[in-house]
mmCIF file of C-alpha atoms in Angstrom:
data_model
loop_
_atom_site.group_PDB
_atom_site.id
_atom_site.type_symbol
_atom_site.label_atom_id
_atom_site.label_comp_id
_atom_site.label_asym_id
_atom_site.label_seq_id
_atom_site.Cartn_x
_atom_site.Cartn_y
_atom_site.Cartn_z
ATOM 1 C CA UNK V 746 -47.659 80.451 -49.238
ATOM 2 C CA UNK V 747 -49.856 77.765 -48.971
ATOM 3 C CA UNK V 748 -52.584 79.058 -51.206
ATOM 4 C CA UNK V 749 -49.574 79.783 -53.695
ATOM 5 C CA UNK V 750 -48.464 76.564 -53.208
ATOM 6 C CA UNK V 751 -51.957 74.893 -54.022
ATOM 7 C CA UNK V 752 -52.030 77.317 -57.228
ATOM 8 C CA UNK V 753 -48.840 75.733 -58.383
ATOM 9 C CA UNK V 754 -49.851 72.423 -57.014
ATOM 10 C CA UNK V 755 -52.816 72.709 -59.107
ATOM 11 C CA UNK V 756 -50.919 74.381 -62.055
ATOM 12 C CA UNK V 757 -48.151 71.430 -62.220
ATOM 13 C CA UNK V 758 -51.477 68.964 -61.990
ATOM 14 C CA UNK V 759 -53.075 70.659 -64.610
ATOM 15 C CA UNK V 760 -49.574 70.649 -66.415
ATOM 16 C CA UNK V 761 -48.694 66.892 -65.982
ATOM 17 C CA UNK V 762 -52.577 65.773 -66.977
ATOM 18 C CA UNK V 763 -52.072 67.943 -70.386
ATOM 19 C CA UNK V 764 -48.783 66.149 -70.609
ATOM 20 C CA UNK V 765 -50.313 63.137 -70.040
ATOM 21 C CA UNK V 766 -52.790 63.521 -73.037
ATOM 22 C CA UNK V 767 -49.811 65.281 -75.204
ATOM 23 C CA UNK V 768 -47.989 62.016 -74.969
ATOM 24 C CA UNK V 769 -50.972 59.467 -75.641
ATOM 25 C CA UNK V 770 -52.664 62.029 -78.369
ATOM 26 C CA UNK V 771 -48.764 61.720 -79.688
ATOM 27 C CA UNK V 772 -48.267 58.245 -79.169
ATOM 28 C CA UNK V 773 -52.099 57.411 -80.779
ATOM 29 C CA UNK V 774 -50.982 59.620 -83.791
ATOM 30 C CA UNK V 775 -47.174 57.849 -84.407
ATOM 31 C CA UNK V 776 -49.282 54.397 -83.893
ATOM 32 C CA UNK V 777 -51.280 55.644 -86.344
ATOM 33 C CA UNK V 778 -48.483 56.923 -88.721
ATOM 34 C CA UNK V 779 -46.975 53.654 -88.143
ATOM 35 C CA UNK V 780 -49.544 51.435 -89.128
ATOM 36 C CA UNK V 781 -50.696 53.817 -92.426
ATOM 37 C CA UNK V 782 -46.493 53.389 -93.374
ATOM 38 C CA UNK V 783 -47.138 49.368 -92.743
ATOM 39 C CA UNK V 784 -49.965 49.750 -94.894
ATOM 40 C CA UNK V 785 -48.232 51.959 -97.672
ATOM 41 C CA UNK V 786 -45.051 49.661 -97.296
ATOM 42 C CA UNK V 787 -47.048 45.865 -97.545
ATOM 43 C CA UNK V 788 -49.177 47.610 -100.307
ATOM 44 C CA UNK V 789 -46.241 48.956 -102.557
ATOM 45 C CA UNK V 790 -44.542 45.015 -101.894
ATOM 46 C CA UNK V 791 -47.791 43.716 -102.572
ATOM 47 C CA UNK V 792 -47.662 45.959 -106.460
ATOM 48 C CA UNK V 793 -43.990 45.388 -106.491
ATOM 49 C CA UNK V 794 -44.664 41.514 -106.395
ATOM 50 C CA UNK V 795 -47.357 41.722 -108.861
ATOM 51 C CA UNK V 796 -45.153 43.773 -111.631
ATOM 52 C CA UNK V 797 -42.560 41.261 -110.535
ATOM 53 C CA UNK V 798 -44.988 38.457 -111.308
ATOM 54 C CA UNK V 799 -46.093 39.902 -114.189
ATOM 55 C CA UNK V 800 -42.692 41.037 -115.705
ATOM 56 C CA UNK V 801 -41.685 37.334 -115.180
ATOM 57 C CA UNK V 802 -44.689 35.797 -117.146
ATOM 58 C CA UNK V 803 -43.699 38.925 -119.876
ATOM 59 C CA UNK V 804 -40.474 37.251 -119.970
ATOM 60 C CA UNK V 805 -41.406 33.705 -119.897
ATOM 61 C CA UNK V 806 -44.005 34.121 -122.749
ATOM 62 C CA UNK V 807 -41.900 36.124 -124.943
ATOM 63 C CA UNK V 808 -39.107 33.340 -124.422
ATOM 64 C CA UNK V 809 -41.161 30.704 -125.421
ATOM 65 C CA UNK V 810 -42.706 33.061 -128.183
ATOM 66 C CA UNK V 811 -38.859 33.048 -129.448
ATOM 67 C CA UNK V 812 -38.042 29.488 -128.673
ATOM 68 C CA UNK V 813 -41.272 28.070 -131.023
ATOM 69 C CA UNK V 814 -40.497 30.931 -133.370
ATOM 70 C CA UNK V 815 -36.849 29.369 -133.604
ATOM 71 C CA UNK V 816 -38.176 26.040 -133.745
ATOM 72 C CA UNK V 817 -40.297 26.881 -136.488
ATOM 73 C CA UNK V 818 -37.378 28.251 -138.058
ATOM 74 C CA UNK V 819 -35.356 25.044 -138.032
ATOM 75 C CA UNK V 820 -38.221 22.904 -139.015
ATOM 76 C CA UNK V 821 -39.104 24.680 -142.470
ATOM 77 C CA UNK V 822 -35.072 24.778 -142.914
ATOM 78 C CA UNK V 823 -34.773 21.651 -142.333
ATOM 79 C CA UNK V 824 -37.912 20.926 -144.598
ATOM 80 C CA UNK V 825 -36.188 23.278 -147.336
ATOM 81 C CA UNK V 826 -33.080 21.375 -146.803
ATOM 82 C CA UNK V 827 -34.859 17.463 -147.335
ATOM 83 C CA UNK V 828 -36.735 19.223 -150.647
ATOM 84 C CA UNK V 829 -33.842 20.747 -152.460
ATOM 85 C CA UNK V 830 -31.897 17.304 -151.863
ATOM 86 C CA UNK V 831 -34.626 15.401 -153.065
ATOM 87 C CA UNK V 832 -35.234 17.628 -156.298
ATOM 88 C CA UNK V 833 -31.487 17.607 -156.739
ATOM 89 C CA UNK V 834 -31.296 13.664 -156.348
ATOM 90 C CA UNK V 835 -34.490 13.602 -158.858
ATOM 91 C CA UNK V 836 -32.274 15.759 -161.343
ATOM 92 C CA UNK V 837 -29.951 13.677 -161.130
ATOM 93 C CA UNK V 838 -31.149 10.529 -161.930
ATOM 94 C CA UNK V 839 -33.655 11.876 -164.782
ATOM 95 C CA UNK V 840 -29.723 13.511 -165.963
ATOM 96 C CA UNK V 841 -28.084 9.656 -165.505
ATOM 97 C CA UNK V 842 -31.379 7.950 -167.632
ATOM 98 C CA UNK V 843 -30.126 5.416 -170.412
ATOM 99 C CA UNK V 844 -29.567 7.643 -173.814
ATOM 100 C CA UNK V 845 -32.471 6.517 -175.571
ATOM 101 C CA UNK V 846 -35.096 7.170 -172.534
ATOM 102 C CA UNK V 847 -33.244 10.499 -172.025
ATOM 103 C CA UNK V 848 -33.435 11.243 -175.702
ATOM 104 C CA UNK V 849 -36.879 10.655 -176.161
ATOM 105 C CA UNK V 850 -37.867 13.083 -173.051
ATOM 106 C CA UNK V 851 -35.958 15.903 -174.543
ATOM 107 C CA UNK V 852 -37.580 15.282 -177.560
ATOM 108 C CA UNK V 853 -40.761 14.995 -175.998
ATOM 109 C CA UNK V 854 -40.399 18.073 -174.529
ATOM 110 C CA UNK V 855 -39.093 20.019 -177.257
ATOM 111 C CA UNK V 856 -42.232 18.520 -179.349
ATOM 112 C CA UNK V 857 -45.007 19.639 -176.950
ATOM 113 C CA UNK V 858 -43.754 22.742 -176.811
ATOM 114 C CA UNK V 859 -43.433 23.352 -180.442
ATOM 115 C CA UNK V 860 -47.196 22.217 -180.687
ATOM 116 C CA UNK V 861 -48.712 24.017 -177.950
ATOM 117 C CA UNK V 862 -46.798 27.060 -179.732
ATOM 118 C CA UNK V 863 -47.891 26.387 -183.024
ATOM 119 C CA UNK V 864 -51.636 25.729 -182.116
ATOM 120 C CA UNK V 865 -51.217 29.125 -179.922
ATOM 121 C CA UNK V 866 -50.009 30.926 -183.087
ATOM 122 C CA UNK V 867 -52.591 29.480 -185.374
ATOM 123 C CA UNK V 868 -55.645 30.297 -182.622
ATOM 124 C CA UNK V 869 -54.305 33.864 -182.863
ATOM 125 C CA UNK V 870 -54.504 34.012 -186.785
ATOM 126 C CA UNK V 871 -57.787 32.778 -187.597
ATOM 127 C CA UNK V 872 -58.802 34.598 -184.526
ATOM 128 C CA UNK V 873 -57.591 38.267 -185.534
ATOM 129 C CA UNK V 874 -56.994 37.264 -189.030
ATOM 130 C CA UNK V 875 -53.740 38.667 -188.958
ATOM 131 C CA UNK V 876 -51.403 36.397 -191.334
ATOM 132 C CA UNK V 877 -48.279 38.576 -189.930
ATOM 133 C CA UNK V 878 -48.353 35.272 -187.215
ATOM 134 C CA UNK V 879 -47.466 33.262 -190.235
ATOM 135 C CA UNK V 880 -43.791 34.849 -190.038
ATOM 136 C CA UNK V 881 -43.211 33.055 -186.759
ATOM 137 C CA UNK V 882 -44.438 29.141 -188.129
ATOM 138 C CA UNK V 883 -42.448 30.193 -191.641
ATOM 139 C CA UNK V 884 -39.529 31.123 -189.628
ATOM 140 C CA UNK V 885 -39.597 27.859 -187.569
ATOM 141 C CA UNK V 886 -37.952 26.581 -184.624
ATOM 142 C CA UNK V 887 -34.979 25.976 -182.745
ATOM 143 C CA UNK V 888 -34.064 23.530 -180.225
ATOM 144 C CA UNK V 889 -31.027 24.705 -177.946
ATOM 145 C CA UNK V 890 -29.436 21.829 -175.116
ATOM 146 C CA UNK V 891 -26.558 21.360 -173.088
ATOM 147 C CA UNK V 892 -23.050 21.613 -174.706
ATOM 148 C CA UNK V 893 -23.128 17.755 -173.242
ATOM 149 C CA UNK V 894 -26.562 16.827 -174.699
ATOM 150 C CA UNK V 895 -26.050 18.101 -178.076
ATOM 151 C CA UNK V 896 -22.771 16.599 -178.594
ATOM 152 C CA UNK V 897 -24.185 13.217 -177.363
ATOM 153 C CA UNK V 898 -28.001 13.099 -178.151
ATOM 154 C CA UNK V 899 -28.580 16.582 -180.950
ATOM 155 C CA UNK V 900 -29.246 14.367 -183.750
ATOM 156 C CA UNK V 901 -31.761 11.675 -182.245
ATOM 157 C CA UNK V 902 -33.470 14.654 -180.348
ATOM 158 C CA UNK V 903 -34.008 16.487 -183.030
ATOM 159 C CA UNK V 904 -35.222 13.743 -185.582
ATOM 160 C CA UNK V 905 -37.522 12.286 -182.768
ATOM 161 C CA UNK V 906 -38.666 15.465 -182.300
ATOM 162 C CA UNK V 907 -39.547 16.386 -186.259
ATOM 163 C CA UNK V 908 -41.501 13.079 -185.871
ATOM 164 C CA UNK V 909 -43.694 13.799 -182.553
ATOM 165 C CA UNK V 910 -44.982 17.341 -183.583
ATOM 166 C CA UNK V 911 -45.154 16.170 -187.527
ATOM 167 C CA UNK V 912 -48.066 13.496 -186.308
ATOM 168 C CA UNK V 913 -49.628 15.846 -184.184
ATOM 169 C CA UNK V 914 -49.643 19.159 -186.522
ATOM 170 C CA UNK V 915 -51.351 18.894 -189.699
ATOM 171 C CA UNK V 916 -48.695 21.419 -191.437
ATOM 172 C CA UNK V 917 -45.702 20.984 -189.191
ATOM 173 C CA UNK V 918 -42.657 24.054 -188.559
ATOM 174 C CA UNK V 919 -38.995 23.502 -189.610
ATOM 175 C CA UNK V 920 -37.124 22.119 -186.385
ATOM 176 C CA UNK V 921 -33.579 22.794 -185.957
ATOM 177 C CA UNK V 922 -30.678 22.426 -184.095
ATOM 178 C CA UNK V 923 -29.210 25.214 -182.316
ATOM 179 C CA UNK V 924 -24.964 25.677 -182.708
ATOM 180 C CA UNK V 925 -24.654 27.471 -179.512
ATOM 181 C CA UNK V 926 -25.457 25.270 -176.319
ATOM 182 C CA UNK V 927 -28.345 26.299 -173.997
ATOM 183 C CA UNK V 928 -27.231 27.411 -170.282
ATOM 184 C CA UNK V 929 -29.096 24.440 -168.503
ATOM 185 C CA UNK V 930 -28.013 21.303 -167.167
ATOM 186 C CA UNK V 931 -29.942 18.959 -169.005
ATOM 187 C CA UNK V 932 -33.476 19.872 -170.854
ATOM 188 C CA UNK V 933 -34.838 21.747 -173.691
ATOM 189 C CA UNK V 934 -34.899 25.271 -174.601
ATOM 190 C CA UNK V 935 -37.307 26.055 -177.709
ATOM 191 C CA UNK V 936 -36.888 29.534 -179.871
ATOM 192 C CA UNK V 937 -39.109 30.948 -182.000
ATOM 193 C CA UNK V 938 -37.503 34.767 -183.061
ATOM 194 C CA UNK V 939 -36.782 36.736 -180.052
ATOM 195 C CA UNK V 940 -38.599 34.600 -177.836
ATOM 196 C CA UNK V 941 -37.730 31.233 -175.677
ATOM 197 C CA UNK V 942 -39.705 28.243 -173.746
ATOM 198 C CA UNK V 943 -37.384 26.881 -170.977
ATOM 199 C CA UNK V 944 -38.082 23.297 -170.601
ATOM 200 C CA UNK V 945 -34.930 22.418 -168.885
ATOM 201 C CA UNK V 946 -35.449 19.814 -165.865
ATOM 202 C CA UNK V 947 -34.808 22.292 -163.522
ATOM 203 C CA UNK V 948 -37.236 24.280 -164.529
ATOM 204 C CA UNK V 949 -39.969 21.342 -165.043
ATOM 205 C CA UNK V 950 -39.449 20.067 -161.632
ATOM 206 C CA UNK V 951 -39.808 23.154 -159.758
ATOM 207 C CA UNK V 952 -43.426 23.775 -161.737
ATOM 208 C CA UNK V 953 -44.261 20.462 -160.263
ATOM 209 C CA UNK V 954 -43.272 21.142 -156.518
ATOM 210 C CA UNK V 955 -46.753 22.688 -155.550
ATOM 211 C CA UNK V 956 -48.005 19.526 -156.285
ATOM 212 C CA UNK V 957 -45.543 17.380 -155.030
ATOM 213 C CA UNK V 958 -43.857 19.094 -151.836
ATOM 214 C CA UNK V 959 -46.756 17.774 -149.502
ATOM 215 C CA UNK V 960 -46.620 14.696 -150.888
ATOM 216 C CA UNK V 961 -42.813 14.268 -150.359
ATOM 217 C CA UNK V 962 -42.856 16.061 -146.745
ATOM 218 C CA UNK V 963 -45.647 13.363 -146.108
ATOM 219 C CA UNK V 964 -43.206 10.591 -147.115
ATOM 220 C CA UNK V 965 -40.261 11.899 -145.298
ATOM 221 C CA UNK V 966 -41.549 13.017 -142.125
ATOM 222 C CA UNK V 967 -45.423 11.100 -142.003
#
């Protein structure tokens, strides 16, 4: 008995020592476990806070993208806005002149457009030699206004108007008056055959605005 006794003695020894390193190999390898999870767990919040971080600036810069975009937006409509008015007040007043400075304009502007037509006709003759550019200064011209204008000012426009291209073209066109009314609020129309110059005021002013838009956004907002 007592030599089975130390066997078993020495068996349950063995046994508990084994244990013994079972439970710290075991405990070594869950510590271990545990601090590669930590690891895993603080790196993944650590990403997680950087996409976070970076999701927010995303968001931030596209919302200020959007909110200058929008400001931009409501600037240049606003700019729009103060240039139509001022082109519409500028109508206006060139519409409300006294009759005989708003007679002579449309007749100033019916004249320079009969002459710069005529001297592009005759250019086109001599330079071709083709006289069938004759029909067009034989056939004349035709001034068209308002229904208002050409009740009020026809007449004067048209005589002031036979006078201004008469001392500026040696062998001046016929010039006449139009029975229909032109579909422009105040202005000239010129037609020669099929073909028509718009100098309504409209029309002149917004052939102007390259030049004068910065110069009237300077004034308004310096």
């Amino acid at each position: 008995m007592n030599n089975l006794d130390k066997i078993l003695g020495k068996i349950d020894e063995n046994t508990r020592c084994r244990i013994d390193e079972l439970q710290k190999e075991t405990e070594a390898r869950v510590d271990a476990m545990k601090k590669e999870t930590d690891r895993i767990i603080a790196e993944a919040d650590k990403k997680a806070l950087l996409q976070t971080e970076k999701e927010e600036a995303a968001i931030a810069s596209r919302t200020a993208a959007a909110v200058a975009m929008k400001s931009r937006e409501v600037i240049l409509a606003e700019k729009a806005r103060l240039l139509a008015e001022v082109y519409r007040r500028a109508e206006a007043e060139i519409l409300a002149l006294p009759a005989e400075t708003y007679t002579e304009l449309l007749a100033g502007l019916a004249a320079n457009a009969v002459a710069e037509r005529v001297n592009t006709v005759l250019f086109l003759r001599d330079e071709y030699k083709d006289e069938a550019f004759d029909g067009e200064l034989e056939g004349g011209y035709t001034l068209l206004l308002s229904a208002d204008d050409r009740k009020k000012y026809g007449d004067a426009v048209l005589a002031s108007a036979v006078r201004q291209v008469a001392a500026v073209i040696k062998e001046p066109p016929v010039l006449r008056l139009a029975e229909e009314d032109a579909g422009i609020a105040g202005g000239v129309v010129v037609r020669y055959g099929d073909t028509e110059t718009t100098c309504s005021i409209s029309v002149i002013l917004a052939g102007l605005r390259d030049e004068l838009d910065p110069v009237i956004m300077k004034t308004l907002l310096p």
